[in-house]
Short mmCIF file of C-alpha atoms in Angstrom, two decimals:
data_model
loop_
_atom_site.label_atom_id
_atom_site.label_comp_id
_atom_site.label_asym_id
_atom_site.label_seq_id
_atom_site.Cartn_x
_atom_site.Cartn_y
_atom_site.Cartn_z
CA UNK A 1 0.00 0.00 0.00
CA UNK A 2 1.75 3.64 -1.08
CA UNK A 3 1.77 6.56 0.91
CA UNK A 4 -1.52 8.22 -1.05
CA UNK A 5 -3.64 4.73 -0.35
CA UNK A 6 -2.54 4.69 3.11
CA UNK A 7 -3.72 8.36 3.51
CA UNK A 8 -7.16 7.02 1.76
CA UNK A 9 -7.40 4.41 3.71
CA UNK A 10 -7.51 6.34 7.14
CA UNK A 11 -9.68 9.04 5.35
CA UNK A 12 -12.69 6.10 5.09
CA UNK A 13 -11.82 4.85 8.47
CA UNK A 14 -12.25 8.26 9.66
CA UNK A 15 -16.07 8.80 7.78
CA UNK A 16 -16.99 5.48 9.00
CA UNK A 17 -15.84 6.94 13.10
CA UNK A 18 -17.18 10.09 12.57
CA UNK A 19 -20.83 8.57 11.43
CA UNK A 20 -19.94 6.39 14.86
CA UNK A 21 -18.81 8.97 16.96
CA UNK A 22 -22.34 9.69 18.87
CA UNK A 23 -22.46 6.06 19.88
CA UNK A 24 -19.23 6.88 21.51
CA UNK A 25 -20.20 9.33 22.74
CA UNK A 26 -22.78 7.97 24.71
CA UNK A 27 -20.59 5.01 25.46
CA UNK A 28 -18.05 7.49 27.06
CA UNK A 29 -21.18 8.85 29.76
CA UNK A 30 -21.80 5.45 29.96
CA UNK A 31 -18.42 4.47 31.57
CA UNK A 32 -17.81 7.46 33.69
CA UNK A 33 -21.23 7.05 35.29
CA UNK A 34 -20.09 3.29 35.87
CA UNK A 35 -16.91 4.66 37.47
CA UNK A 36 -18.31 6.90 39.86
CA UNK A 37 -21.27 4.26 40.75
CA UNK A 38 -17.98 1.74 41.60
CA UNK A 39 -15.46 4.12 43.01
CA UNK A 40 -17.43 7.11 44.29
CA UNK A 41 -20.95 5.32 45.52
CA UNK A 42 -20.04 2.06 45.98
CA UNK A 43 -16.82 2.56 47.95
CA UNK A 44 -16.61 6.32 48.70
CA UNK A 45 -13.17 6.57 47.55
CA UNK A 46 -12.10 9.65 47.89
CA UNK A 47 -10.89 11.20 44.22
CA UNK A 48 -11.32 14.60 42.74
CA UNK A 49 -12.62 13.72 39.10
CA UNK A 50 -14.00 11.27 37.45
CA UNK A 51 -14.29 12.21 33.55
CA UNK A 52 -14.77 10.30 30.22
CA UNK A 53 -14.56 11.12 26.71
CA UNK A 54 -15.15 9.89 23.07
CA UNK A 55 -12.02 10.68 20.74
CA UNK A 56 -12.65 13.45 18.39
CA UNK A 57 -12.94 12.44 14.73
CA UNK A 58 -9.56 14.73 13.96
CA UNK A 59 -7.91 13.29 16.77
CA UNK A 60 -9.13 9.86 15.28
CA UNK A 61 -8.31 10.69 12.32
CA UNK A 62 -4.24 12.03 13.23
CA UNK A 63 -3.89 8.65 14.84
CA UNK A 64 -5.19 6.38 11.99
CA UNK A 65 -3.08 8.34 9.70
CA UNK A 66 0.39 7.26 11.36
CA UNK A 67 2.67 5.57 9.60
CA UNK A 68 4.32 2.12 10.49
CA UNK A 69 7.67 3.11 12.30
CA UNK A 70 9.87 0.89 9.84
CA UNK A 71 7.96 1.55 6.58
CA UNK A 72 6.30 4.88 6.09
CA UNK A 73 4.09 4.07 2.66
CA UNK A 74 2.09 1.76 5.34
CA UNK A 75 0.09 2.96 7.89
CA UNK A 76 0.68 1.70 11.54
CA UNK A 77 -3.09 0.09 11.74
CA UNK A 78 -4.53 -1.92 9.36
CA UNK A 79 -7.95 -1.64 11.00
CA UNK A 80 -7.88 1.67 13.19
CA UNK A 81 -11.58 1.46 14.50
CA UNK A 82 -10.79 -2.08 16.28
CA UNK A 83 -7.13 -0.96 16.89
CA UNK A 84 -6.99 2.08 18.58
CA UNK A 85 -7.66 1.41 21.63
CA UNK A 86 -8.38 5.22 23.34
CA UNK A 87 -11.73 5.67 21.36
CA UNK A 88 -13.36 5.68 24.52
CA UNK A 89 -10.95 6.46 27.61
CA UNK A 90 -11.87 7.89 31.30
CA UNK A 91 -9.10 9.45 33.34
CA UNK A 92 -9.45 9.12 37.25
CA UNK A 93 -7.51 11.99 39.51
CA UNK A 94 -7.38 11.32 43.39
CA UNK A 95 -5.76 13.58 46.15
CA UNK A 96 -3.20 11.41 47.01
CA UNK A 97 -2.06 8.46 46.01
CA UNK A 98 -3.32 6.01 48.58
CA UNK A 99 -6.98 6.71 46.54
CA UNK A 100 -4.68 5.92 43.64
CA UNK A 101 -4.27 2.28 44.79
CA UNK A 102 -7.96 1.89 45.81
CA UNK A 103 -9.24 2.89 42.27
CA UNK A 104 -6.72 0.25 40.94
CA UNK A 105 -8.17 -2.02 43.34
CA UNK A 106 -10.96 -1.65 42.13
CA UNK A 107 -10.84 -1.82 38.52
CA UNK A 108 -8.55 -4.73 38.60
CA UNK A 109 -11.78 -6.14 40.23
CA UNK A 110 -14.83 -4.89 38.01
CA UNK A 111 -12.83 -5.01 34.47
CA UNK A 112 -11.68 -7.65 32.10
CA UNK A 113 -7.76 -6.41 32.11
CA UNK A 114 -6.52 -6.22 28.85
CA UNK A 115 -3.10 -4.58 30.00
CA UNK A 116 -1.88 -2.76 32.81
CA UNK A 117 1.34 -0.39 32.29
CA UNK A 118 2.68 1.41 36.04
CA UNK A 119 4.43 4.28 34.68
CA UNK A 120 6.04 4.97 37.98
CA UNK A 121 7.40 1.85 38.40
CA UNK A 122 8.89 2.28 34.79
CA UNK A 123 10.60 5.37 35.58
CA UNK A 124 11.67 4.26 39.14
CA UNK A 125 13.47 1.11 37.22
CA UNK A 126 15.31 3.32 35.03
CA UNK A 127 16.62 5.65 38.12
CA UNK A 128 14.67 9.25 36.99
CA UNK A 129 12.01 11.11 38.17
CA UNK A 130 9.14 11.02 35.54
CA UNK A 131 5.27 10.67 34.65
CA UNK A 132 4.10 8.29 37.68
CA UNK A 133 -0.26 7.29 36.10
CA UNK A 134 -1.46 4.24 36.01
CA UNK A 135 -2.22 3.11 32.04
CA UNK A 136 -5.56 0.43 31.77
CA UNK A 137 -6.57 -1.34 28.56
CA UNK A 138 -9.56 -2.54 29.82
CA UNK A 139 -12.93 -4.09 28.50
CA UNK A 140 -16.24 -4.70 30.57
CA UNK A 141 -16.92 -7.88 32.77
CA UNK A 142 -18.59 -10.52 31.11
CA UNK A 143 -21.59 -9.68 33.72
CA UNK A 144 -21.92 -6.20 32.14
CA UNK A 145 -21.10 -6.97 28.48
CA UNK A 146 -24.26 -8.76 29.05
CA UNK A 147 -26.59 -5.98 30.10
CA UNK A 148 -29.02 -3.63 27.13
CA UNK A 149 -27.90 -0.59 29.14
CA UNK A 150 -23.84 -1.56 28.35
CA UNK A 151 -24.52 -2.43 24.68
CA UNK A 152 -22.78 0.36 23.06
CA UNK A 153 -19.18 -0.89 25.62
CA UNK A 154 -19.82 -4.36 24.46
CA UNK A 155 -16.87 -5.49 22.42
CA UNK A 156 -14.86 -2.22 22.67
CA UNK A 157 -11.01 -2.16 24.33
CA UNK A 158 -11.11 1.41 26.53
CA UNK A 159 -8.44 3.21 27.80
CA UNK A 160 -8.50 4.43 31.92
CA UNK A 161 -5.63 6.24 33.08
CA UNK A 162 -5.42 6.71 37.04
CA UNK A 163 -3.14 9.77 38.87
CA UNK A 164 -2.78 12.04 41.46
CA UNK A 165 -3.55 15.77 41.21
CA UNK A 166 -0.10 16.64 41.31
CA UNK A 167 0.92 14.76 38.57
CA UNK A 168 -2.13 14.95 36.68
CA UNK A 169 -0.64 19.13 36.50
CA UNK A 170 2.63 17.79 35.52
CA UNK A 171 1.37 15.50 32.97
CA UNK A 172 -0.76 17.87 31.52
CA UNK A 173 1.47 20.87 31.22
CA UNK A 174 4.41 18.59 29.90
CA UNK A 175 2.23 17.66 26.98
CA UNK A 176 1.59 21.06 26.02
CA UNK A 177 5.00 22.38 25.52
CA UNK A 178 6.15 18.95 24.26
CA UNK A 179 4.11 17.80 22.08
CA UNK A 180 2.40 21.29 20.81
CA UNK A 181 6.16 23.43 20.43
CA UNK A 182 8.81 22.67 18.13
CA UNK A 183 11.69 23.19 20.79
CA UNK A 184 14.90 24.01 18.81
CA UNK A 185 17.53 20.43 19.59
CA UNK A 186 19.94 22.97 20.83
CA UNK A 187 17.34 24.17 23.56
CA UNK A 188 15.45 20.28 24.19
CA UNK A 189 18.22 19.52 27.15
CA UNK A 190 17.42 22.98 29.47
CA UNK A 191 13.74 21.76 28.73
CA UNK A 192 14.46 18.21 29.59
CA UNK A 193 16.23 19.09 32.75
CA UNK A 194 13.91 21.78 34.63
CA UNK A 195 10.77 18.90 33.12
CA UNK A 196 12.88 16.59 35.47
CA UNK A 197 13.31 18.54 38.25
CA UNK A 198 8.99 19.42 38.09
CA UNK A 199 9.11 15.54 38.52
CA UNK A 200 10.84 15.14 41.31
CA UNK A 201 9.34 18.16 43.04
CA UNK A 202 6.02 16.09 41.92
CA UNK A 203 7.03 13.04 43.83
CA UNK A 204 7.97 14.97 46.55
CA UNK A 205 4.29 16.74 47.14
CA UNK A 206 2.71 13.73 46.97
CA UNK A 207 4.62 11.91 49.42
CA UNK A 208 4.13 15.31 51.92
CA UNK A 209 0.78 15.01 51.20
CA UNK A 210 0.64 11.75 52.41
CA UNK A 211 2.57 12.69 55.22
CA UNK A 212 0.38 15.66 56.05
CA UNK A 213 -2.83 13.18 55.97
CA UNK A 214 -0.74 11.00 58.13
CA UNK A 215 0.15 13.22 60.79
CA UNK A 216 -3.88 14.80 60.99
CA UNK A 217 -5.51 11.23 61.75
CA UNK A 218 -2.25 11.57 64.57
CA UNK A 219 -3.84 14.44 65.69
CA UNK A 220 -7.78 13.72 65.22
CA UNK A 221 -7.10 10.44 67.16
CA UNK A 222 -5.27 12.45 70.06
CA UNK A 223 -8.12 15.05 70.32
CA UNK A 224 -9.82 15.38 73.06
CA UNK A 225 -13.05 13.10 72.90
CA UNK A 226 -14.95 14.80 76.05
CA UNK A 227 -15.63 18.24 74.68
CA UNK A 228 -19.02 18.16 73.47
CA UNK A 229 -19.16 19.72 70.00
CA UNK A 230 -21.91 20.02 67.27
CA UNK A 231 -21.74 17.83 64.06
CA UNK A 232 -21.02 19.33 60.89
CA UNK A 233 -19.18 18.00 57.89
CA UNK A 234 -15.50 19.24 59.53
CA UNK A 235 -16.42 17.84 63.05
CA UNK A 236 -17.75 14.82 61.63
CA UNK A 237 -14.64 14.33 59.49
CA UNK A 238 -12.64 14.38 62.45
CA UNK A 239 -14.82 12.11 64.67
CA UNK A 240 -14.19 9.68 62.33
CA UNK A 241 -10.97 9.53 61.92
CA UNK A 242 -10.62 8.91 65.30
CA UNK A 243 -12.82 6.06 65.27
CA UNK A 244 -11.84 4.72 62.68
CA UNK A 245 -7.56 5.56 62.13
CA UNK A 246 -7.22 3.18 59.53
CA UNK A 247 -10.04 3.48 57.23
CA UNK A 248 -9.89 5.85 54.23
CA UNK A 249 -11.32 9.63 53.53
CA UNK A 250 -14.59 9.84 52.12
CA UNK A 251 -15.59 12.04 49.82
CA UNK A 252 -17.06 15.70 51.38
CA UNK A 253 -20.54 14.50 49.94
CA UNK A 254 -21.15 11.58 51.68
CA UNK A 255 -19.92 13.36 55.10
CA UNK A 256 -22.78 15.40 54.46
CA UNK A 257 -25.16 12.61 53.25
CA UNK A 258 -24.04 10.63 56.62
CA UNK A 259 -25.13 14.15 58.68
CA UNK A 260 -28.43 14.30 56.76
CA UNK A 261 -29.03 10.27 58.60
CA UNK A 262 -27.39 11.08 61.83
CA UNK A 263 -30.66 13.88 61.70
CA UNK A 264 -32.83 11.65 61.09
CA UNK A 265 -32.03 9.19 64.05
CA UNK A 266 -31.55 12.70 65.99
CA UNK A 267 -28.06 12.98 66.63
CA UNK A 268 -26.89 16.02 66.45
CA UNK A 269 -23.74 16.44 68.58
CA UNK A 270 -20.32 13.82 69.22
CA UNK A 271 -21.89 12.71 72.57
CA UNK A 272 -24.98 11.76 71.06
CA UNK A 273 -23.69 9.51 68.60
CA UNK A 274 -20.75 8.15 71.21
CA UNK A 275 -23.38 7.01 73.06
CA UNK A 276 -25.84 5.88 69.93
CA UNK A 277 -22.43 3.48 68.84
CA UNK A 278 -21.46 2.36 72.77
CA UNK A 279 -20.91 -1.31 72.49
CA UNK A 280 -20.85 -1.80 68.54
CA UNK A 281 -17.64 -3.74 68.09
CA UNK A 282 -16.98 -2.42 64.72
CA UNK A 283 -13.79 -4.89 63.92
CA UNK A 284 -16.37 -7.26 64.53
CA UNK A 285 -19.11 -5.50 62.28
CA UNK A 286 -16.20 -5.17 59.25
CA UNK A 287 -15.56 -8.61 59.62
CA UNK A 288 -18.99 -9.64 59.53
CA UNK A 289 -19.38 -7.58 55.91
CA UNK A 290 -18.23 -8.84 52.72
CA UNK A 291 -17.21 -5.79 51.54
CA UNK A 292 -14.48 -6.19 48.80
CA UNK A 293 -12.10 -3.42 49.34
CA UNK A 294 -11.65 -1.69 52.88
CA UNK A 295 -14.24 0.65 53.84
CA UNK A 296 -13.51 4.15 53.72
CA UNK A 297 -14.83 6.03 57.01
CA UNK A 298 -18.65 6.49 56.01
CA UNK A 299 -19.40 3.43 55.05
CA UNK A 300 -17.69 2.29 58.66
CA UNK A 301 -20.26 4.55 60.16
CA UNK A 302 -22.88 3.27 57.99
CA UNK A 303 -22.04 0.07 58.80
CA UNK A 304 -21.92 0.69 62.55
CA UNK A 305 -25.81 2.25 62.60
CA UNK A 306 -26.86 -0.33 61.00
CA UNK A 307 -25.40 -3.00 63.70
CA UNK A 308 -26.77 -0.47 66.40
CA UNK A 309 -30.27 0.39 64.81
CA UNK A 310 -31.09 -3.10 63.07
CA UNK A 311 -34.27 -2.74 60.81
CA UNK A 312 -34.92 0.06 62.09
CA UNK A 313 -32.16 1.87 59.96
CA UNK A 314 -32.96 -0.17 57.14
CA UNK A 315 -36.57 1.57 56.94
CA UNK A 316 -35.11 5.33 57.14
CA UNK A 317 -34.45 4.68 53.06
CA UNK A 318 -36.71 5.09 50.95
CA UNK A 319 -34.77 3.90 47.94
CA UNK A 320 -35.88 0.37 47.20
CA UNK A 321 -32.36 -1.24 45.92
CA UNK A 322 -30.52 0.15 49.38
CA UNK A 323 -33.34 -0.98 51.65
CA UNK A 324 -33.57 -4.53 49.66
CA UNK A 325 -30.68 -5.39 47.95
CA UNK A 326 -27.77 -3.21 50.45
CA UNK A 327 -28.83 -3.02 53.77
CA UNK A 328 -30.99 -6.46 54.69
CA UNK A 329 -27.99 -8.37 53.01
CA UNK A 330 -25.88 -6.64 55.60
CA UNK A 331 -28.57 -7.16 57.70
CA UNK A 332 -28.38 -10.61 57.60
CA UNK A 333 -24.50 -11.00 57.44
CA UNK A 334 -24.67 -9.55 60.88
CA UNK A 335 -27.07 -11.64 62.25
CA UNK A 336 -25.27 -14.83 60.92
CA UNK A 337 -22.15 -13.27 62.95
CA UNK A 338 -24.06 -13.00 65.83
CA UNK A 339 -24.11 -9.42 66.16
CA UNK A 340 -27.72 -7.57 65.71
#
């Protein structure tokens, strides 16, 4: 195939992805709203975005025109709308980078892996400081690629990349100048060397911010637990980690969704619900779950009410699928442990 066939040849590709590209589209809501169900509802990892998108047909259309590395009259995919694999791809960004390794977690556990690339790990192994995300090739379970409402995900190969904040800036700013200047070869080292000192001053926030999270559940579990305060989102925050020093941040939403239930049962202030949890074992209550992942603080708390309120918690929901399907299988796990 000559240069002006291969050219052709990703033109049609790219009519036949841009006639397509709605279905993506809609594909593309369709896996971010699955992502924030599984990271955000389900396990209240705590993340700052949560975003999907469908390739643009120019983008496509740059990519499927790329010629093979060792023969440029052929183009590097013969079939660019099963081959590129990025027509749909979601990007996850998390505070810090514990939440990194939870949204792993989970996606190693709800996705068909098709492959997994640390970048991290592959500039730790070369001695450097460097782009640290977390590259997925992923497709949906075979649960899922069974369901009307995943139809459009069904046989498609998607891309998720996972990252901190931090080096989501990094990443992003990198790929402007680099990829979107023409930097003179006599200029690319000073570019090359202040890029790697931005990565190492990368690393180096995240691992204070994991050191600054570190050292406030040190102080929220030294506080002082008999000075009666008022529950709000902040005090609640820190109530929490105290109770539960182990278990990760929740997002600020579901501190405030947990408030709007603490309401409802009353409880208002720390005392109240010190004395609404007095007795509730809650190593015992986590071990009693099957829960998949650790649970983040909130769904601790949630967990706990439900030991210490029984049914009576269950019925404060009027959503159907939590009463039925959440909280009575909980329900029940507890009872078979002996607890409620």
């Amino acid at each position: 195939m000559g240069g002006v066939e291969a050219r052709d040849w990703a033109q049609q590709a790219a009519a036949q992805y841009e006639r397509m590209h709605q279905q993506y589209v809609g594909g593309a809501r369709k896996l971010e709203s699955l992502i924030d169900e599984l990271i955000g509802e389900e396990e209240g990892i705590n993340y700052l975005s949560a975003t999907a998108r469908a390739k643009d047909p120019e983008s496509f259309l740059s990519k499927a025109s790329k010629p093979r590395p060792d023969d440029p009259d052929r183009p590097k995919y013969d079939d660019p709308l099963n081959q590129i694999t990025d027509l749909v791809a979601a990007r996850i960004i998390t505070f810090l980078v514990e939440a990194v390794d939870r949204v792993c977690e989970v996606i190693e556990a709800e996705f068909e892996i098709v492959e997994h690339t640390d970048m991290g790990a592959h500039t730790r192994a070369q001695g450097v400081f460097g782009y640290a995300s977390k590259h997925y090739l992923v497709r949906l379970n075979a649960t899922r690629r069974e369901l009307p409402e995943y139809a459009v995900l069904r046989n498609l190969v998607m891309e998720i990349q996972v990252r901190t904040a931090v080096q989501h800036a990094w990443a992003e700013f990198e790929h402007d100048i680099r990829y979107k200047l023409d930097i003179p070869p006599d200029r690319k080292p000073e570019f090359d060397r202040r890029f790697l000192l931005a990565a190492a001053l990368m690393e180096l926030a995240d691992n204070e911010f994991t050191e600054i999270d570190r050292l406030y559940r040190e102080l929220a579990a030294a506080g002082d637990d008999e000075t009666p305060r008022d529950l709000t989102a902040a005090t609640l925050t820190t109530y929490l980690t105290r109770r539960y020093p182990d278990a990760p941040h929740a997002k600020t939403n579901h501190y405030v969704w947990i408030l709007g239930i603490l309401s409802d049962l009353g409880v208002t202030t720390e005392e109240q619900l010190t004395e609404l949890l007095q007795g509730i074992d809650s190593a015992a209550v986590q071990a009693a779950m099957t829960h998949r992942f650790p649970a983040g603080t909130v769904r601790r708390l949630d967990d706990d009410l439900l030991a210490a309120k029984g049914s009576a918690y269950v019925e404060l929901f009027p959503e159907e699928e939590r009463r039925q399907k959440i909280l009575r299988g909980r329900l029940k796990a507890l009872a078979r442990a002996g607890i409620s």
